[in-house]
């Protein structure tokens, strides 16, 4: 048990050290470096406090802690400080607190407690609904701030549910919704609808493996849409293109029912509903965004999704980041030798784009080492989560796992241009007290649970 | 223990491994396989030169260019690129000291080590030429052109406003601005900042180790051109404005001239004024300090922010309210034997014929007449109490734009003061006041506080026979259909248009009455132009009274309505009336026929009297 503690403290130390040095580079001559040291020290104290607390405290007070963070999220909306158009921060003197970071830990605790409660069954609709509520209430509150990056983290919890028995279908729908949500805001509605239709029919073909039925289904739809287009052209009827596409889908739906009735192809129904649902979802998001949200809220969301934020044209940060990382080469330019990094990055992004400093100054060796370290770290959490005897411990462990996973994957993915720019920090490396402490709490609560996994069932 | 889905842990593991492999692969291709980034980045550095847009130009109503731009050069520094350099040569070119260099580099470092910031602003073009050749000796320094404001005439400082660097708070609240950017601080420059400012662009250049620009990075793929600001045509008449400022030299006060049919501000003179171009260039901060500490407050925008009691000019309003409330008629006469006497109160009056009807009372500015009118309004038997009478009176007054902001396109207009009934309750108790207590309102003294802009607006409303358009300073924004809709809304006063000719008759007589008829403003008469005006004197407890005159002309189809305030100028007829008259003549005839009157005003110095004594 002690061994485990040492190993994990070692883990944290490695990260702290790496992280510490990075900051020395970036914030040389600035006060941020010193501030961060204090924050690290604070993090260690928090870790210690977390470790000495009785492990039962976390499961007993899970709901209470959850309520506290929800309350904080509400208060920050009411009394928070408005920084760059988002109300995400409390200001306490020189120190800023971002409740959204701590809300993740609170949600993980509540989720673990609820999923491990007696008689819980994820296939039970009521239980599933409550689970959804636990996840989406804080997500919604954070979205209002708005902090889209942190909100998206909550979608990662769906992965935990998957581990606990949620059917893969719902997982796919969940992922689909996130992708659609972002795509709707970024791309043209028409493109999305047509893409959805094509993908829908193709998936149906792959699932069904029957070219004849696929062709019939597709032809019915194309025929209907085509004749409606013809009608529009020749009679001069005022039909919107959207109307034609969707009306054809509904009508062909009736024809498909006939087919399904005779051939019993359940997959077709599923595909059809999925396709239809996606289109409706697209419209809802689009409508909500354009008609219900006020212009300044739209702008905030656009800025957060980086749709129109860049003063220097789209993709500026990503270009910069890729140039910086690319210039690092195999060995990097060496400590403090980076010239590309952070030229014109705004401070907020310098916290999120820390990975490109690693890339520039430590080269491929540095970046791959970091990724390997993170991978081992995540595997370790996965392993620990799996060996938990209590469901509470396991669910919490998985929550910790997915939160870290999501942050690391999104953050690094964005700096190397594989994923869209979503502003979330890189665990233990990005500058910022709230995220550092919140990640520390997450990790150490889990370690505490792990230490006492034996006694937990006494 | 239910752990039915244990196998799913392999899905997570596989997923994690997959991502790790993909990321490392991508990094490998980016950092090791792709050599293009290394060659660009290791030997060369990218430099981002902001393309500052030219601010929109400002024209006067006749198309004269008032404000334009000129390029200056800021010497920028990027601390991380600064290496050892020949400080002496550097100082010699820029005419600065070693100490300056050290301090300014330190400032830049404190701002950001990795972001360029201005080292020395507005370098002259001669210095720039010398510097440009030797710039390669000074790594980390480069020159950034930027447009600054230029003024073709040294007028209208308060109306045009000025441009200055954004403060830290603005930068924090508004991501559009960065340190060193300029923004409108006052006047049109501030109110129409979003129209005028345009949009910044950026050019990305490759710079070699010798600090020389090698060319555009990736053929300008990442460049973004600046978008020039939109031009504005203001309502100001530059000649009239210039003339007004000339007349007001050595006097404290203001002139506001409005075109009644549109609400367009023709001239907005605040005296003493300042030259807007003095707030530019490197001497700016000294001038600014000097102007700020001047006891005559040249930065104080008097037309919008000074409030005075309106004095006798307010008799126009009381006369109109009396007519509307039907307590008097045109022919209603009151006697005046040297003033108004009632119980304990005595309001004095000057010597004139008696009795007078309403137009004659306006002509003679009889205090007794308007004391009677005012008491009849408040003590009108149709109202059950003096409070109701007072509130009826007050509502009429407010409808002329008094007591609240007119919502012009200036960002710092004051609302003036018209007391609520509760104000008197606080002073005299709920039943402690009567029409006699507040009698000073009858002749525009007492608690009333009115800005020169509101006075000019009132005059415009009278000229229009009962309505006004919100005064505004911008006539047209280039490429836009119209200006803000609020400037085309007709604000109707509560007085019927039929009553205005009676009061206007009085204003006409006050200026154009025959000699010896008691006209108070004969000095304002202009040959062939029917000027209608009213004098006023605002009591000043701190010294000589303020001289006020309101007027419009011509009587039919008025083209100009104005208010003139001359602080410590004594009676309205002494200085304010001649100034108003000259302004009207200048605007309508474009030349001055009464040279003697102009000389009299130009030679008047009300500021330096004390010092001479
Ligand atoms: Zn009299």
Coordinates of C-alpha atoms and ligand atoms in Angstrom, one line a residue, chain B residues 336 339 349-350 352 356 365-369, ligand 1:
Chain B
X336 CA -45.9 96.7 -13.4
X339 CA -41.7 95.0 -10.0
X349 CA -38.3 95.2 -12.5
X350 CA -36.8 97.9 -14.6
X352 CA -40.9 100.5 -18.8
X356 CA -48.2 95.4 -21.1
X365 CA -38.8 91.2 -20.3
X366 CA -41.1 92.3 -17.6
X367 CA -40.6 90.4 -14.4
X368 CA -43.9 91.4 -12.8
X369 CA -45.8 90.1 -15.8
Ligands
LIG1 ZN1 -41.9 95.1 -15.4

